[in-house]
JSON list of C-alpha atoms in Angstrom, two decimals:
[
{"chain": "A", "resi": 1, "resn": "VAL", "atom": "CA", "xyz": [-7.68, -4.91, 3.64]},
{"chain": "A", "resi": 2, "resn": "HIS", "atom": "CA", "xyz": [-6.33, -1.38, 3.93]},
{"chain": "A", "resi": 3, "resn": "TRP", "atom": "CA", "xyz": [-6.09, -1.47, 7.70]},
{"chain": "A", "resi": 4, "resn": "SER", "atom": "CA", "xyz": [-4.40, -4.86, 7.72]},
{"chain": "A", "resi": 5, "resn": "VAL", "atom": "CA", "xyz": [-1.53, -3.50, 5.60]},
{"chain": "A", "resi": 6, "resn": "VAL", "atom": "CA", "xyz": [-1.28, -0.44, 7.86]},
{"chain": "A", "resi": 7, "resn": "ASN", "atom": "CA", "xyz": [-1.27, -2.70, 10.92]},
{"chain": "A", "resi": 8, "resn": "MET", "atom": "CA", "xyz": [1.45, -4.92, 9.44]},
{"chain": "A", "resi": 9, "resn": "GLY", "atom": "CA", "xyz": [3.56, -1.82, 8.74]},
{"chain": "A", "resi": 10, "resn": "ILE", "atom": "CA", "xyz": [3.18, -0.60, 12.31]},
{"chain": "A", "resi": 11, "resn": "ARG", "atom": "CA", "xyz": [4.06, -4.04, 13.66]},
{"chain": "A", "resi": 12, "resn": "LEU", "atom": "CA", "xyz": [7.12, -4.19, 11.43]},
{"chain": "A", "resi": 13, "resn": "LEU", "atom": "CA", "xyz": [8.22, -0.79, 12.72]},
{"chain": "A", "resi": 14, "resn": "SER", "atom": "CA", "xyz": [7.73, -1.79, 16.34]},
{"chain": "A", "resi": 15, "resn": "GLY", "atom": "CA", "xyz": [9.89, -4.88, 15.73]},
{"chain": "A", "resi": 16, "resn": "ASN", "atom": "CA", "xyz": [12.96, -2.69, 15.45]},
{"chain": "A", "resi": 17, "resn": "SER", "atom": "CA", "xyz": [14.82, -0.89, 18.16]},
{"chain": "A", "resi": 18, "resn": "PRO", "atom": "CA", "xyz": [16.12, 2.62, 17.47]},
{"chain": "A", "resi": 19, "resn": "GLU", "atom": "CA", "xyz": [19.63, 1.29, 18.12]},
{"chain": "A", "resi": 20, "resn": "MET", "atom": "CA", "xyz": [19.27, -1.33, 15.40]},
{"chain": "A", "resi": 21, "resn": "LEU", "atom": "CA", "xyz": [18.28, 1.32, 12.87]},
{"chain": "A", "resi": 22, "resn": "THR", "atom": "CA", "xyz": [21.14, 3.64, 13.83]},
{"chain": "A", "resi": 23, "resn": "GLN", "atom": "CA", "xyz": [23.68, 0.79, 13.76]},
{"chain": "A", "resi": 24, "resn": "ALA", "atom": "CA", "xyz": [22.67, -0.44, 10.31]},
{"chain": "A", "resi": 25, "resn": "TRP", "atom": "CA", "xyz": [24.15, 0.92, 7.11]},
{"chain": "A", "resi": 26, "resn": "TRP", "atom": "CA", "xyz": [22.39, 4.29, 6.73]},
{"chain": "A", "resi": 27, "resn": "PRO", "atom": "CA", "xyz": [21.01, 3.77, 3.19]},
{"chain": "A", "resi": 28, "resn": "VAL", "atom": "CA", "xyz": [19.24, 0.59, 4.36]},
{"chain": "A", "resi": 29, "resn": "SER", "atom": "CA", "xyz": [17.87, 2.31, 7.48]},
{"chain": "A", "resi": 30, "resn": "CYS", "atom": "CA", "xyz": [16.65, 5.29, 5.46]},
{"chain": "A", "resi": 31, "resn": "ALA", "atom": "CA", "xyz": [15.04, 3.12, 2.77]},
{"chain": "A", "resi": 32, "resn": "TYR", "atom": "CA", "xyz": [13.36, 1.01, 5.45]},
{"chain": "A", "resi": 33, "resn": "SER", "atom": "CA", "xyz": [12.07, 4.06, 7.34]},
{"chain": "A", "resi": 34, "resn": "CYS", "atom": "CA", "xyz": [10.74, 5.69, 4.15]},
{"chain": "A", "resi": 35, "resn": "ALA", "atom": "CA", "xyz": [9.06, 2.45, 3.08]},
{"chain": "A", "resi": 36, "resn": "LEU", "atom": "CA", "xyz": [7.29, 2.09, 6.42]},
{"chain": "A", "resi": 37, "resn": "ALA", "atom": "CA", "xyz": [6.19, 5.73, 6.43]},
{"chain": "A", "resi": 38, "resn": "THR", "atom": "CA", "xyz": [4.83, 5.29, 2.91]},
{"chain": "A", "resi": 39, "resn": "CYS", "atom": "CA", "xyz": [3.13, 2.02, 3.85]},
{"chain": "A", "resi": 40, "resn": "VAL", "atom": "CA", "xyz": [1.30, 3.39, 6.86]},
{"chain": "A", "resi": 41, "resn": "LEU", "atom": "CA", "xyz": [0.40, 6.85, 5.58]},
{"chain": "A", "resi": 42, "resn": "SER", "atom": "CA", "xyz": [-0.68, 5.82, 2.09]},
{"chain": "A", "resi": 43, "resn": "GLY", "atom": "CA", "xyz": [-2.66, 2.96, 3.64]},
{"chain": "A", "resi": 44, "resn": "VAL", "atom": "CA", "xyz": [-4.46, 5.40, 5.94]},
{"chain": "A", "resi": 45, "resn": "TYR", "atom": "CA", "xyz": [-5.16, 7.70, 2.98]},
{"chain": "A", "resi": 46, "resn": "ALA", "atom": "CA", "xyz": [-6.59, 4.84, 0.91]},
{"chain": "A", "resi": 47, "resn": "THR", "atom": "CA", "xyz": [-8.73, 3.69, 3.82]},
{"chain": "A", "resi": 48, "resn": "VAL", "atom": "CA", "xyz": [-10.18, 7.15, 4.40]},
{"chain": "A", "resi": 49, "resn": "VAL", "atom": "CA", "xyz": [-10.90, 7.71, 0.69]},
{"chain": "A", "resi": 50, "resn": "PHE", "atom": "CA", "xyz": [-12.64, 4.38, 0.21]},
{"chain": "A", "resi": 51, "resn": "THR", "atom": "CA", "xyz": [-14.50, 4.51, 3.50]},
{"chain": "A", "resi": 52, "resn": "LEU", "atom": "CA", "xyz": [-15.88, 7.98, 2.80]},
{"chain": "A", "resi": 53, "resn": "THR", "atom": "CA", "xyz": [-16.81, 7.28, -0.80]},
{"chain": "A", "resi": 54, "resn": "LYS", "atom": "CA", "xyz": [-18.50, 4.02, 0.14]},
{"chain": "A", "resi": 55, "resn": "MET", "atom": "CA", "xyz": [-20.36, 5.60, 3.06]},
{"chain": "A", "resi": 56, "resn": "TYR", "atom": "CA", "xyz": [-21.71, 8.48, 1.00]},
{"chain": "A", "resi": 57, "resn": "ALA", "atom": "CA", "xyz": [-22.47, 6.28, -2.01]},
{"chain": "A", "resi": 58, "resn": "MET", "atom": "CA", "xyz": [-24.45, 3.86, 0.15]},
{"chain": "A", "resi": 59, "resn": "THR", "atom": "CA", "xyz": [-26.35, 6.76, 1.69]},
{"chain": "A", "resi": 60, "resn": "VAL", "atom": "CA", "xyz": [-27.34, 8.08, -1.74]},
{"chain": "A", "resi": 61, "resn": "ILE", "atom": "CA", "xyz": [-28.30, 4.60, -2.96]},
{"chain": "A", "resi": 62, "resn": "GLY", "atom": "CA", "xyz": [-30.23, 3.92, 0.25]},
{"chain": "A", "resi": 63, "resn": "ASN", "atom": "CA", "xyz": [-32.27, 7.05, -0.37]},
{"chain": "A", "resi": 64, "resn": "TYR", "atom": "CA", "xyz": [-33.05, 5.93, -3.95]},
{"chain": "A", "resi": 65, "resn": "LYS", "atom": "CA", "xyz": [-31.27, 8.90, -5.50]},
{"chain": "A", "resi": 66, "resn": "ASP", "atom": "CA", "xyz": [-29.85, 7.23, -8.60]},
{"chain": "A", "resi": 67, "resn": "ALA", "atom": "CA", "xyz": [-29.12, 10.48, -10.43]},
{"chain": "A", "resi": 68, "resn": "GLN", "atom": "CA", "xyz": [-27.19, 11.84, -7.45]},
{"chain": "A", "resi": 69, "resn": "PHE", "atom": "CA", "xyz": [-25.29, 8.58, -7.20]},
{"chain": "A", "resi": 70, "resn": "ALA", "atom": "CA", "xyz": [-24.21, 8.79, -10.85]},
{"chain": "A", "resi": 71, "resn": "GLU", "atom": "CA", "xyz": [-23.08, 12.38, -10.29]},
{"chain": "A", "resi": 72, "resn": "PHE", "atom": "CA", "xyz": [-21.27, 11.51, -7.05]},
{"chain": "A", "resi": 73, "resn": "PHE", "atom": "CA", "xyz": [-19.60, 8.51, -8.67]},
{"chain": "A", "resi": 74, "resn": "GLN", "atom": "CA", "xyz": [-18.36, 10.64, -11.58]},
{"chain": "A", "resi": 75, "resn": "GLU", "atom": "CA", "xyz": [-17.18, 13.53, -9.40]},
{"chain": "A", "resi": 76, "resn": "THR", "atom": "CA", "xyz": [-15.24, 11.30, -7.00]},
{"chain": "A", "resi": 77, "resn": "GLN", "atom": "CA", "xyz": [-13.43, 9.34, -9.71]},
{"chain": "A", "resi": 78, "resn": "LYS", "atom": "CA", "xyz": [-10.16, 11.23, -9.22]},
{"chain": "A", "resi": 79, "resn": "TYR", "atom": "CA", "xyz": [-10.25, 10.57, -5.46]},
{"chain": "A", "resi": 80, "resn": "ARG", "atom": "CA", "xyz": [-10.95, 6.88, -5.95]},
{"chain": "A", "resi": 81, "resn": "ALA", "atom": "CA", "xyz": [-8.11, 6.66, -8.49]},
{"chain": "A", "resi": 82, "resn": "ALA", "atom": "CA", "xyz": [-5.78, 8.38, -6.02]},
{"chain": "A", "resi": 83, "resn": "GLY", "atom": "CA", "xyz": [-6.98, 6.03, -3.28]},
{"chain": "A", "resi": 84, "resn": "PHE", "atom": "CA", "xyz": [-6.24, 3.01, -5.45]},
{"chain": "A", "resi": 85, "resn": "LYS", "atom": "CA", "xyz": [-2.74, 4.31, -6.20]},
{"chain": "A", "resi": 86, "resn": "ALA", "atom": "CA", "xyz": [-2.20, 4.92, -2.50]},
{"chain": "A", "resi": 87, "resn": "PHE", "atom": "CA", "xyz": [-3.38, 1.39, -1.74]},
{"chain": "A", "resi": 88, "resn": "CYS", "atom": "CA", "xyz": [-0.90, 0.00, -4.29]},
{"chain": "A", "resi": 89, "resn": "ALA", "atom": "CA", "xyz": [1.86, 2.18, -2.81]},
{"chain": "A", "resi": 90, "resn": "SER", "atom": "CA", "xyz": [1.00, 0.86, 0.63]},
{"chain": "A", "resi": 91, "resn": "LEU", "atom": "CA", "xyz": [1.24, -2.76, -0.52]},
{"chain": "A", "resi": 92, "resn": "GLY", "atom": "CA", "xyz": [4.45, -2.19, -2.47]},
{"chain": "A", "resi": 93, "resn": "SER", "atom": "CA", "xyz": [6.17, -0.24, 0.27]},
{"chain": "A", "resi": 94, "resn": "PHE", "atom": "CA", "xyz": [5.22, -2.88, 2.83]},
{"chain": "A", "resi": 95, "resn": "ALA", "atom": "CA", "xyz": [6.73, -5.58, 0.63]},
{"chain": "A", "resi": 96, "resn": "PHE", "atom": "CA", "xyz": [9.91, -3.52, 0.23]},
{"chain": "A", "resi": 97, "resn": "ALA", "atom": "CA", "xyz": [10.10, -2.85, 3.99]},
{"chain": "A", "resi": 98, "resn": "PHE", "atom": "CA", "xyz": [9.56, -6.53, 4.73]},
{"chain": "A", "resi": 99, "resn": "VAL", "atom": "CA", "xyz": [12.43, -7.69, 2.53]},
{"chain": "A", "resi": 100, "resn": "THR", "atom": "CA", "xyz": [14.65, -4.87, 3.86]},
{"chain": "A", "resi": 101, "resn": "PHE", "atom": "CA", "xyz": [13.86, -6.13, 7.36]},
{"chain": "A", "resi": 102, "resn": "PHE", "atom": "CA", "xyz": [16.08, -9.15, 6.54]},
{"chain": "A", "resi": 103, "resn": "LEU", "atom": "CA", "xyz": [19.07, -6.84, 6.11]},
{"chain": "A", "resi": 104, "resn": "LEU", "atom": "CA", "xyz": [18.36, -5.15, 9.42]},
{"chain": "A", "resi": 105, "resn": "LYS", "atom": "CA", "xyz": [17.57, -8.17, 11.57]},
{"chain": "A", "resi": 106, "resn": "ILE", "atom": "CA", "xyz": [19.74, -10.91, 10.08]},
{"chain": "A", "resi": 107, "resn": "ARG", "atom": "CA", "xyz": [23.40, -9.98, 9.70]},
{"chain": "A", "resi": 108, "resn": "GLY", "atom": "CA", "xyz": [25.72, -11.24, 7.01]},
{"chain": "A", "resi": 109, "resn": "TRP", "atom": "CA", "xyz": [25.02, -13.60, 4.15]},
{"chain": "A", "resi": 110, "resn": "PRO", "atom": "CA", "xyz": [21.79, -15.08, 5.55]},
{"chain": "A", "resi": 111, "resn": "GLY", "atom": "CA", "xyz": [20.24, -11.59, 5.64]},
{"chain": "A", "resi": 112, "resn": "ILE", "atom": "CA", "xyz": [21.54, -10.75, 2.18]},
{"chain": "A", "resi": 113, "resn": "ALA", "atom": "CA", "xyz": [20.17, -14.04, 0.84]},
{"chain": "A", "resi": 114, "resn": "GLY", "atom": "CA", "xyz": [16.74, -13.43, 2.42]},
{"chain": "A", "resi": 115, "resn": "PHE", "atom": "CA", "xyz": [16.73, -9.91, 0.98]},
{"chain": "A", "resi": 116, "resn": "ALA", "atom": "CA", "xyz": [17.69, -11.12, -2.51]},
{"chain": "A", "resi": 117, "resn": "VAL", "atom": "CA", "xyz": [15.04, -13.87, -2.57]},
{"chain": "A", "resi": 118, "resn": "GLY", "atom": "CA", "xyz": [12.47, -11.44, -1.21]},
{"chain": "A", "resi": 119, "resn": "VAL", "atom": "CA", "xyz": [13.28, -8.81, -3.86]},
{"chain": "A", "resi": 120, "resn": "GLY", "atom": "CA", "xyz": [12.89, -11.45, -6.56]},
{"chain": "A", "resi": 121, "resn": "ILE", "atom": "CA", "xyz": [9.47, -12.47, -5.25]},
{"chain": "A", "resi": 122, "resn": "VAL", "atom": "CA", "xyz": [8.37, -8.83, -4.91]},
{"chain": "A", "resi": 123, "resn": "LEU", "atom": "CA", "xyz": [9.46, -8.04, -8.47]},
{"chain": "A", "resi": 124, "resn": "LYS", "atom": "CA", "xyz": [7.59, -11.10, -9.78]},
{"chain": "A", "resi": 125, "resn": "GLY", "atom": "CA", "xyz": [4.51, -9.99, -7.88]},
{"chain": "A", "resi": 126, "resn": "MET", "atom": "CA", "xyz": [4.78, -6.46, -9.27]},
{"chain": "A", "resi": 127, "resn": "LEU", "atom": "CA", "xyz": [5.02, -7.74, -12.82]},
{"chain": "A", "resi": 128, "resn": "ASP", "atom": "CA", "xyz": [2.03, -10.02, -12.34]},
{"chain": "A", "resi": 129, "resn": "PHE", "atom": "CA", "xyz": [0.02, -7.23, -10.74]},
{"chain": "A", "resi": 130, "resn": "ARG", "atom": "CA", "xyz": [0.86, -4.93, -13.64]},
{"chain": "A", "resi": 131, "resn": "GLY", "atom": "CA", "xyz": [-0.29, -7.55, -16.14]},
{"chain": "A", "resi": 132, "resn": "ILE", "atom": "CA", "xyz": [-3.58, -8.12, -14.31]},
{"chain": "A", "resi": 133, "resn": "TYR", "atom": "CA", "xyz": [-4.13, -4.36, -13.95]},
{"chain": "A", "resi": 134, "resn": "HIS", "atom": "CA", "xyz": [-3.63, -3.72, -17.66]},
{"chain": "A", "resi": 135, "resn": "ARG", "atom": "CA", "xyz": [-5.91, -6.59, -18.66]},
{"chain": "A", "resi": 136, "resn": "ALA", "atom": "CA", "xyz": [-8.59, -5.45, -16.22]},
{"chain": "A", "resi": 137, "resn": "GLY", "atom": "CA", "xyz": [-8.40, -1.95, -17.70]},
{"chain": "A", "resi": 138, "resn": "LYS", "atom": "CA", "xyz": [-9.21, -3.35, -21.13]},
{"chain": "A", "resi": 139, "resn": "THR", "atom": "CA", "xyz": [-12.20, -5.33, -19.88]},
{"chain": "A", "resi": 140, "resn": "LEU", "atom": "CA", "xyz": [-13.64, -2.50, -17.78]},
{"chain": "A", "resi": 141, "resn": "LYS", "atom": "CA", "xyz": [-13.70, 0.09, -20.58]}
]
């Protein structure tokens, strides 16, 4: 999942020419560029964190070292939490970059309309995600 978001961000970036970004209104170009940088880099961070923790956890479990697994799991909690936040940042920044893409690629009212509808859908998704996240936190404690 992590790599697919990173890949989508890279594909979205490659869909733009440097001229298009320099010709667009600078706040839109800057927001778009920052969103794509956040998408790709936070996605890579999340992927590395979860890949390493899973690899080492599976190694400990495979060697029947339950006590070491419990210790490892506890000691890596802050990294896994940071990885989850990075994953969420990657998803959110991709969604923002995608809707901003409408302003860059489609000029005039059609681009503004696509951006506005996209922002509405992204905000709805963020609110739903927040609700699910808070409810999951209550059930996992």
